[in-house]
Amino acid sequence: MTDLPNVQPESRSETLMDSPDKIAKVRELFGVDSDMEVPAFSEADERVPDLDPTYVFDPDTTMAICAGFAKNRRVMVQGYHGTGKSTHIEQVAARLNWPLIRINLDAHISRIDLVGRDAIVLRDGQQVTEFREGLLPWALQHPVALVFDEYDAGRPDVMFVIQRVLEAEGKLTLLDQNRVIRPNPWFRLFATTNTVGLGDTTGLYHGTQAINQGQMDRWNIVTTLNYLPAAVEAQIVLAKSGEYDDPGGKEIVDRMIKVADLSRQGFINGDISTVMSPRTVISWAQNAHIFNDVGYAFRVSFLNKCDEAERPLIAEYYQRVFGEDLPESVVGKA
């Protein structure tokens, strides 16, 4: 067995380009009925997300994100899990060649992770202490889009650091350095969140918390990206699972989405506590191709994640659409 060296590729501390050098038309780039124009970069550096040519854009969310890039608006994208909130921002950035950094605001992200910390380094053979900037000061000084994922799960000390830069001209004061950082004119700020700052009212998103309303007020645009119409969702699943691109395969995908819609309606009605996201439907389709068994793939992709007491009802959703009883259904247990 050969050990492979763990080589860390060097990454530029500066972005490839200092500013956008062209204008993109939203109608041409995203297929959205709008005359809006957005600045874009002609060259992409390593921070630009990978482009997904099959991605399907939601018009309202696309307009909100493009306004963030074009007019320096602070944009928050809210919605259920698995709807593609972060991916939506990434795919807009990918088409604009706009460098983008994502930070997941889990409970382990602290103030010093964002702002920076003192570090011991070797200089001329001597150990010296110097301040190393965190991602927030670095991003603020460069033409990059900074995305805070799971924004409603951030710690209070972290949220108050972010609050300083939410203003369009928001400056960041580094007390340790006696420095005031002015934002780059092409710095952009986005966030994704499952709740809308009011805390977890559904029981789905443990660990989220209410967001200071003074801070929520600083977000210029809040857009909602929830589950898409069935036809659009089918288009996404088929794009991700090309093996279903025939009449029989399309019918199976349509049925899968009907099951997902039943689970979502059951969730809204309070019958079940787990909701089937588009991401899960894509996994189900891909697993069905792997196992060559739609029912078994449904069980391992979604049903086994659900509360055991709710599985007979969810198995009934599957039976209604596919006409097949699963082992978890009432008939299957009998």
PDB file of C-alpha atoms in Angstrom, residues 59-280:
ATOM      1  CA  PRO A  59     -37.395  33.378 -11.134  1.00  0.00           C
ATOM      2  CA  ASP A  60     -38.209  35.263  -7.903  1.00  0.00           C
ATOM      3  CA  THR A  61     -35.169  33.975  -6.036  1.00  0.00           C
ATOM      4  CA  THR A  62     -32.936  34.633  -9.038  1.00  0.00           C
ATOM      5  CA  MET A  63     -34.128  38.234  -9.238  1.00  0.00           C
ATOM      6  CA  ALA A  64     -33.449  38.767  -5.519  1.00  0.00           C
ATOM      7  CA  ILE A  65     -29.923  37.298  -5.731  1.00  0.00           C
ATOM      8  CA  CYS A  66     -29.125  39.251  -8.907  1.00  0.00           C
ATOM      9  CA  ALA A  67     -30.250  42.448  -7.167  1.00  0.00           C
ATOM     10  CA  GLY A  68     -27.796  41.596  -4.401  1.00  0.00           C
ATOM     11  CA  PHE A  69     -24.924  41.302  -6.871  1.00  0.00           C
ATOM     12  CA  ALA A  70     -25.957  44.278  -9.018  1.00  0.00           C
ATOM     13  CA  LYS A  71     -27.005  46.804  -6.367  1.00  0.00           C
ATOM     14  CA  ASN A  72     -25.056  45.641  -3.295  1.00  0.00           C
ATOM     15  CA  ARG A  73     -28.173  44.568  -1.411  1.00  0.00           C
ATOM     16  CA  ARG A  74     -27.928  42.214   1.570  1.00  0.00           C
ATOM     17  CA  VAL A  75     -30.014  39.182   0.541  1.00  0.00           C
ATOM     18  CA  MET A  76     -31.376  36.442   2.788  1.00  0.00           C
ATOM     19  CA  VAL A  77     -32.850  33.287   1.193  1.00  0.00           C
ATOM     20  CA  GLN A  78     -35.283  31.480   3.505  1.00  0.00           C
ATOM     21  CA  GLY A  79     -37.015  28.149   3.018  1.00  0.00           C
ATOM     22  CA  TYR A  80     -37.296  24.481   3.912  1.00  0.00           C
ATOM     23  CA  HIS A  81     -34.276  22.202   3.768  1.00  0.00           C
ATOM     24  CA  GLY A  82     -33.288  20.660   0.463  1.00  0.00           C
ATOM     25  CA  THR A  83     -34.811  23.355  -1.732  1.00  0.00           C
ATOM     26  CA  GLY A  84     -31.406  24.507  -3.016  1.00  0.00           C
ATOM     27  CA  LYS A  85     -31.012  27.855  -1.262  1.00  0.00           C
ATOM     28  CA  SER A  86     -27.206  27.816  -1.076  1.00  0.00           C
ATOM     29  CA  THR A  87     -26.900  26.152  -4.465  1.00  0.00           C
ATOM     30  CA  HIS A  88     -29.067  28.870  -6.004  1.00  0.00           C
ATOM     31  CA  ILE A  89     -26.664  31.579  -4.846  1.00  0.00           C
ATOM     32  CA  GLU A  90     -23.685  29.492  -5.991  1.00  0.00           C
ATOM     33  CA  GLN A  91     -25.093  28.925  -9.465  1.00  0.00           C
ATOM     34  CA  VAL A  92     -25.817  32.629  -9.955  1.00  0.00           C
ATOM     35  CA  ALA A  93     -22.228  33.378  -8.872  1.00  0.00           C
ATOM     36  CA  ALA A  94     -20.900  30.631 -11.169  1.00  0.00           C
ATOM     37  CA  ARG A  95     -22.521  32.262 -14.192  1.00  0.00           C
ATOM     38  CA  LEU A  96     -21.176  35.677 -13.183  1.00  0.00           C
ATOM     39  CA  ASN A  97     -17.686  34.231 -12.465  1.00  0.00           C
ATOM     40  CA  TRP A  98     -18.004  35.931  -9.068  1.00  0.00           C
ATOM     41  CA  PRO A  99     -15.679  34.513  -6.359  1.00  0.00           C
ATOM     42  CA  LEU A 100     -17.753  33.063  -3.513  1.00  0.00           C
ATOM     43  CA  ILE A 101     -17.035  31.760  -0.022  1.00  0.00           C
ATOM     44  CA  ARG A 102     -19.540  29.806   2.100  1.00  0.00           C
ATOM     45  CA  ILE A 103     -19.369  29.718   5.898  1.00  0.00           C
ATOM     46  CA  ASN A 104     -21.651  27.367   7.813  1.00  0.00           C
ATOM     47  CA  LEU A 105     -22.642  29.100  11.058  1.00  0.00           C
ATOM     48  CA  ASP A 106     -22.709  25.995  13.213  1.00  0.00           C
ATOM     49  CA  ALA A 107     -22.212  26.106  16.974  1.00  0.00           C
ATOM     50  CA  HIS A 108     -18.448  25.690  16.602  1.00  0.00           C
ATOM     51  CA  ILE A 109     -17.934  28.912  14.612  1.00  0.00           C
ATOM     52  CA  SER A 110     -16.793  31.565  17.076  1.00  0.00           C
ATOM     53  CA  ARG A 111     -16.037  35.264  16.897  1.00  0.00           C
ATOM     54  CA  ILE A 112     -12.288  34.713  16.554  1.00  0.00           C
ATOM     55  CA  ASP A 113     -12.876  32.272  13.679  1.00  0.00           C
ATOM     56  CA  LEU A 114     -14.529  35.083  11.746  1.00  0.00           C
ATOM     57  CA  VAL A 115     -12.455  38.072  12.830  1.00  0.00           C
ATOM     58  CA  GLY A 116      -9.028  36.484  13.317  1.00  0.00           C
ATOM     59  CA  ARG A 117      -6.622  35.539  16.056  1.00  0.00           C
ATOM     60  CA  ASP A 118      -3.032  35.856  17.202  1.00  0.00           C
ATOM     61  CA  ALA A 119      -0.842  33.074  15.853  1.00  0.00           C
ATOM     62  CA  ILE A 120       2.756  32.078  16.600  1.00  0.00           C
ATOM     63  CA  VAL A 121       4.855  32.025  13.418  1.00  0.00           C
ATOM     64  CA  LEU A 122       8.515  31.592  12.588  1.00  0.00           C
ATOM     65  CA  ARG A 123      10.249  34.655  11.209  1.00  0.00           C
ATOM     66  CA  ASP A 124      14.040  34.697  10.671  1.00  0.00           C
ATOM     67  CA  GLY A 125      14.308  31.659  12.884  1.00  0.00           C
ATOM     68  CA  GLN A 126      12.476  33.372  15.729  1.00  0.00           C
ATOM     69  CA  GLN A 127       9.017  32.637  17.082  1.00  0.00           C
ATOM     70  CA  VAL A 128       6.900  35.762  16.933  1.00  0.00           C
ATOM     71  CA  THR A 129       3.211  36.440  17.516  1.00  0.00           C
ATOM     72  CA  GLU A 130       1.264  38.112  14.753  1.00  0.00           C
ATOM     73  CA  PHE A 131      -2.412  38.682  14.011  1.00  0.00           C
ATOM     74  CA  ARG A 132      -3.928  36.466  11.327  1.00  0.00           C
ATOM     75  CA  GLU A 133      -7.101  37.841   9.777  1.00  0.00           C
ATOM     76  CA  GLY A 134     -10.186  35.639   9.685  1.00  0.00           C
ATOM     77  CA  LEU A 135     -12.374  35.123   6.639  1.00  0.00           C
ATOM     78  CA  LEU A 136     -14.661  38.074   7.373  1.00  0.00           C
ATOM     79  CA  PRO A 137     -11.974  40.825   7.236  1.00  0.00           C
ATOM     80  CA  TRP A 138     -10.375  39.148   4.213  1.00  0.00           C
ATOM     81  CA  ALA A 139     -13.654  38.858   2.303  1.00  0.00           C
ATOM     82  CA  LEU A 140     -14.661  42.388   3.216  1.00  0.00           C
ATOM     83  CA  GLN A 141     -11.551  43.726   1.463  1.00  0.00           C
ATOM     84  CA  HIS A 142     -11.975  41.714  -1.760  1.00  0.00           C
ATOM     85  CA  PRO A 143     -14.493  41.401  -4.607  1.00  0.00           C
ATOM     86  CA  VAL A 144     -16.100  38.224  -3.262  1.00  0.00           C
ATOM     87  CA  ALA A 145     -19.575  37.077  -2.269  1.00  0.00           C
ATOM     88  CA  LEU A 146     -19.736  35.811   1.313  1.00  0.00           C
ATOM     89  CA  VAL A 147     -22.583  33.378   2.081  1.00  0.00           C
ATOM     90  CA  PHE A 148     -23.562  32.556   5.672  1.00  0.00           C
ATOM     91  CA  ASP A 149     -25.305  29.173   5.653  1.00  0.00           C
ATOM     92  CA  GLU A 150     -27.641  28.183   8.510  1.00  0.00           C
ATOM     93  CA  TYR A 151     -27.721  31.831   9.536  1.00  0.00           C
ATOM     94  CA  ASP A 152     -30.338  31.218  12.228  1.00  0.00           C
ATOM     95  CA  ALA A 153     -28.032  28.722  13.978  1.00  0.00           C
ATOM     96  CA  GLY A 154     -25.240  31.245  14.621  1.00  0.00           C
ATOM     97  CA  ARG A 155     -24.006  32.004  18.141  1.00  0.00           C
ATOM     98  CA  PRO A 156     -24.974  35.416  19.579  1.00  0.00           C
ATOM     99  CA  ASP A 157     -21.369  36.669  19.725  1.00  0.00           C
ATOM    100  CA  VAL A 158     -20.933  35.756  16.052  1.00  0.00           C
ATOM    101  CA  MET A 159     -24.201  37.417  15.042  1.00  0.00           C
ATOM    102  CA  PHE A 160     -23.193  40.731  16.558  1.00  0.00           C
ATOM    103  CA  VAL A 161     -19.922  40.659  14.616  1.00  0.00           C
ATOM    104  CA  ILE A 162     -21.884  40.116  11.399  1.00  0.00           C
ATOM    105  CA  GLN A 163     -24.297  42.905  12.321  1.00  0.00           C
ATOM    106  CA  ARG A 164     -21.467  45.425  11.968  1.00  0.00           C
ATOM    107  CA  VAL A 165     -21.048  44.723   8.267  1.00  0.00           C
ATOM    108  CA  LEU A 166     -24.690  44.372   7.272  1.00  0.00           C
ATOM    109  CA  GLU A 167     -24.940  48.000   6.300  1.00  0.00           C
ATOM    110  CA  ALA A 168     -24.041  48.616   2.644  1.00  0.00           C
ATOM    111  CA  GLU A 169     -21.146  50.811   3.770  1.00  0.00           C
ATOM    112  CA  GLY A 170     -20.644  48.870   6.987  1.00  0.00           C
ATOM    113  CA  LYS A 171     -17.095  49.140   8.261  1.00  0.00           C
ATOM    114  CA  LEU A 172     -15.504  46.462  10.439  1.00  0.00           C
ATOM    115  CA  THR A 173     -13.463  47.633  13.413  1.00  0.00           C
ATOM    116  CA  LEU A 174     -10.669  45.292  14.484  1.00  0.00           C
ATOM    117  CA  LEU A 175     -10.136  46.301  18.106  1.00  0.00           C
ATOM    118  CA  ASP A 176      -7.050  44.095  18.432  1.00  0.00           C
ATOM    119  CA  GLN A 177      -5.389  45.956  15.568  1.00  0.00           C
ATOM    120  CA  ASN A 178      -6.803  49.453  16.036  1.00  0.00           C
ATOM    121  CA  ARG A 179      -7.931  49.180  12.423  1.00  0.00           C
ATOM    122  CA  VAL A 180     -11.113  50.088  10.612  1.00  0.00           C
ATOM    123  CA  ILE A 181     -11.705  48.034   7.464  1.00  0.00           C
ATOM    124  CA  ARG A 182     -13.724  49.655   4.704  1.00  0.00           C
ATOM    125  CA  PRO A 183     -15.594  47.203   2.480  1.00  0.00           C
ATOM    126  CA  ASN A 184     -14.481  46.618  -1.094  1.00  0.00           C
ATOM    127  CA  PRO A 185     -17.068  48.143  -3.462  1.00  0.00           C
ATOM    128  CA  TRP A 186     -17.628  44.670  -4.961  1.00  0.00           C
ATOM    129  CA  PHE A 187     -18.003  42.774  -1.687  1.00  0.00           C
ATOM    130  CA  ARG A 188     -21.429  41.101  -1.455  1.00  0.00           C
ATOM    131  CA  LEU A 189     -23.176  39.438   1.494  1.00  0.00           C
ATOM    132  CA  PHE A 190     -25.832  36.683   1.441  1.00  0.00           C
ATOM    133  CA  ALA A 191     -27.385  34.312   3.973  1.00  0.00           C
ATOM    134  CA  THR A 192     -29.533  31.178   3.905  1.00  0.00           C
ATOM    135  CA  THR A 193     -31.878  30.227   6.697  1.00  0.00           C
ATOM    136  CA  ASN A 194     -34.581  27.644   7.417  1.00  0.00           C
ATOM    137  CA  THR A 195     -36.582  29.993   9.626  1.00  0.00           C
ATOM    138  CA  VAL A 196     -37.185  33.684   9.114  1.00  0.00           C
ATOM    139  CA  GLY A 197     -35.572  34.907  12.312  1.00  0.00           C
ATOM    140  CA  LEU A 198     -38.465  34.031  14.627  1.00  0.00           C
ATOM    141  CA  GLY A 199     -37.021  30.750  15.924  1.00  0.00           C
ATOM    142  CA  ASP A 200     -38.085  27.176  15.252  1.00  0.00           C
ATOM    143  CA  THR A 201     -41.890  27.091  15.241  1.00  0.00           C
ATOM    144  CA  THR A 202     -42.214  23.678  13.524  1.00  0.00           C
ATOM    145  CA  GLY A 203     -39.888  21.442  15.536  1.00  0.00           C
ATOM    146  CA  LEU A 204     -37.987  20.582  12.349  1.00  0.00           C
ATOM    147  CA  TYR A 205     -34.891  22.682  12.891  1.00  0.00           C
ATOM    148  CA  HIS A 206     -33.367  22.062  16.291  1.00  0.00           C
ATOM    149  CA  GLY A 207     -30.508  24.391  17.139  1.00  0.00           C
ATOM    150  CA  THR A 208     -31.965  27.416  15.387  1.00  0.00           C
ATOM    151  CA  GLN A 209     -32.859  30.475  17.390  1.00  0.00           C
ATOM    152  CA  ALA A 210     -34.639  33.794  17.120  1.00  0.00           C
ATOM    153  CA  ILE A 211     -32.605  36.501  15.412  1.00  0.00           C
ATOM    154  CA  ASN A 212     -32.349  40.001  16.846  1.00  0.00           C
ATOM    155  CA  GLN A 213     -34.969  42.010  14.955  1.00  0.00           C
ATOM    156  CA  GLY A 214     -32.578  44.953  14.743  1.00  0.00           C
ATOM    157  CA  GLN A 215     -30.322  42.661  12.750  1.00  0.00           C
ATOM    158  CA  MET A 216     -33.133  41.264  10.600  1.00  0.00           C
ATOM    159  CA  ASP A 217     -34.029  44.831   9.735  1.00  0.00           C
ATOM    160  CA  ARG A 218     -30.593  45.270   8.163  1.00  0.00           C
ATOM    161  CA  TRP A 219     -31.226  42.606   5.531  1.00  0.00           C
ATOM    162  CA  ASN A 220     -32.433  44.564   2.508  1.00  0.00           C
ATOM    163  CA  ILE A 221     -34.106  41.629   0.721  1.00  0.00           C
ATOM    164  CA  VAL A 222     -35.616  38.448   2.174  1.00  0.00           C
ATOM    165  CA  THR A 223     -36.801  35.969  -0.443  1.00  0.00           C
ATOM    166  CA  THR A 224     -38.457  32.587   0.103  1.00  0.00           C
ATOM    167  CA  LEU A 225     -37.432  29.488  -1.837  1.00  0.00           C
ATOM    168  CA  ASN A 226     -39.717  26.582  -1.052  1.00  0.00           C
ATOM    169  CA  TYR A 227     -40.761  23.508  -2.966  1.00  0.00           C
ATOM    170  CA  LEU A 228     -41.189  24.093  -6.675  1.00  0.00           C
ATOM    171  CA  PRO A 229     -44.183  23.194  -8.870  1.00  0.00           C
ATOM    172  CA  ALA A 230     -44.310  19.484  -9.757  1.00  0.00           C
ATOM    173  CA  ALA A 231     -43.379  20.062 -13.412  1.00  0.00           C
ATOM    174  CA  VAL A 232     -40.303  22.077 -12.472  1.00  0.00           C
ATOM    175  CA  GLU A 233     -39.273  19.572  -9.809  1.00  0.00           C
ATOM    176  CA  ALA A 234     -39.593  16.763 -12.370  1.00  0.00           C
ATOM    177  CA  GLN A 235     -37.378  18.725 -14.714  1.00  0.00           C
ATOM    178  CA  ILE A 236     -34.714  18.978 -11.992  1.00  0.00           C
ATOM    179  CA  VAL A 237     -34.872  15.269 -11.101  1.00  0.00           C
ATOM    180  CA  LEU A 238     -34.613  14.277 -14.779  1.00  0.00           C
ATOM    181  CA  ALA A 239     -31.635  16.602 -15.233  1.00  0.00           C
ATOM    182  CA  LYS A 240     -29.858  14.938 -12.298  1.00  0.00           C
ATOM    183  CA  SER A 241     -30.914  11.399 -13.279  1.00  0.00           C
ATOM    184  CA  GLY A 242     -30.627  11.128 -17.045  1.00  0.00           C
ATOM    185  CA  GLU A 243     -31.457   7.408 -17.058  1.00  0.00           C
ATOM    186  CA  TYR A 244     -35.150   8.331 -16.553  1.00  0.00           C
ATOM    187  CA  ASP A 245     -35.304  10.436 -19.716  1.00  0.00           C
ATOM    188  CA  ASP A 246     -37.849   8.244 -21.534  1.00  0.00           C
ATOM    189  CA  PRO A 247     -41.668   7.966 -21.288  1.00  0.00           C
ATOM    190  CA  GLY A 248     -41.570   5.165 -18.694  1.00  0.00           C
ATOM    191  CA  GLY A 249     -38.898   6.866 -16.626  1.00  0.00           C
ATOM    192  CA  LYS A 250     -40.721  10.198 -16.685  1.00  0.00           C
ATOM    193  CA  GLU A 251     -43.868   8.511 -15.404  1.00  0.00           C
ATOM    194  CA  ILE A 252     -41.920   7.004 -12.481  1.00  0.00           C
ATOM    195  CA  VAL A 253     -40.428  10.429 -11.642  1.00  0.00           C
ATOM    196  CA  ASP A 254     -43.899  12.030 -11.777  1.00  0.00           C
ATOM    197  CA  ARG A 255     -45.145   9.417  -9.304  1.00  0.00           C
ATOM    198  CA  MET A 256     -42.176   9.992  -7.023  1.00  0.00           C
ATOM    199  CA  ILE A 257     -42.998  13.689  -6.907  1.00  0.00           C
ATOM    200  CA  LYS A 258     -46.669  12.905  -6.144  1.00  0.00           C
ATOM    201  CA  VAL A 259     -45.483  10.900  -3.113  1.00  0.00           C
ATOM    202  CA  ALA A 260     -43.283  13.822  -2.082  1.00  0.00           C
ATOM    203  CA  ASP A 261     -46.243  16.209  -2.423  1.00  0.00           C
ATOM    204  CA  LEU A 262     -48.368  13.937  -0.221  1.00  0.00           C
ATOM    205  CA  SER A 263     -45.640  13.989   2.443  1.00  0.00           C
ATOM    206  CA  ARG A 264     -45.485  17.781   2.275  1.00  0.00           C
ATOM    207  CA  GLN A 265     -49.241  18.102   2.587  1.00  0.00           C
ATOM    208  CA  GLY A 266     -49.166  15.677   5.516  1.00  0.00           C
ATOM    209  CA  PHE A 267     -46.476  17.788   7.144  1.00  0.00           C
ATOM    210  CA  ILE A 268     -48.492  20.985   6.667  1.00  0.00           C
ATOM    211  CA  ASN A 269     -51.539  19.254   8.179  1.00  0.00           C
ATOM    212  CA  GLY A 270     -49.489  18.085  11.156  1.00  0.00           C
ATOM    213  CA  ASP A 271     -49.907  14.383  10.316  1.00  0.00           C
ATOM    214  CA  ILE A 272     -46.163  13.695   9.993  1.00  0.00           C
ATOM    215  CA  SER A 273     -43.034  15.450  11.241  1.00  0.00           C
ATOM    216  CA  THR A 274     -40.649  14.670   8.376  1.00  0.00           C
ATOM    217  CA  VAL A 275     -40.939  16.315   4.992  1.00  0.00           C
ATOM    218  CA  MET A 276     -39.596  15.009   1.684  1.00  0.00           C
ATOM    219  CA  SER A 277     -37.319  17.531  -0.007  1.00  0.00           C
ATOM    220  CA  PRO A 278     -36.362  17.712  -3.702  1.00  0.00           C
ATOM    221  CA  ARG A 279     -32.899  16.553  -2.656  1.00  0.00           C
ATOM    222  CA  THR A 280     -34.491  13.385  -1.254  1.00  0.00           C
TER     223      THR A 280
END
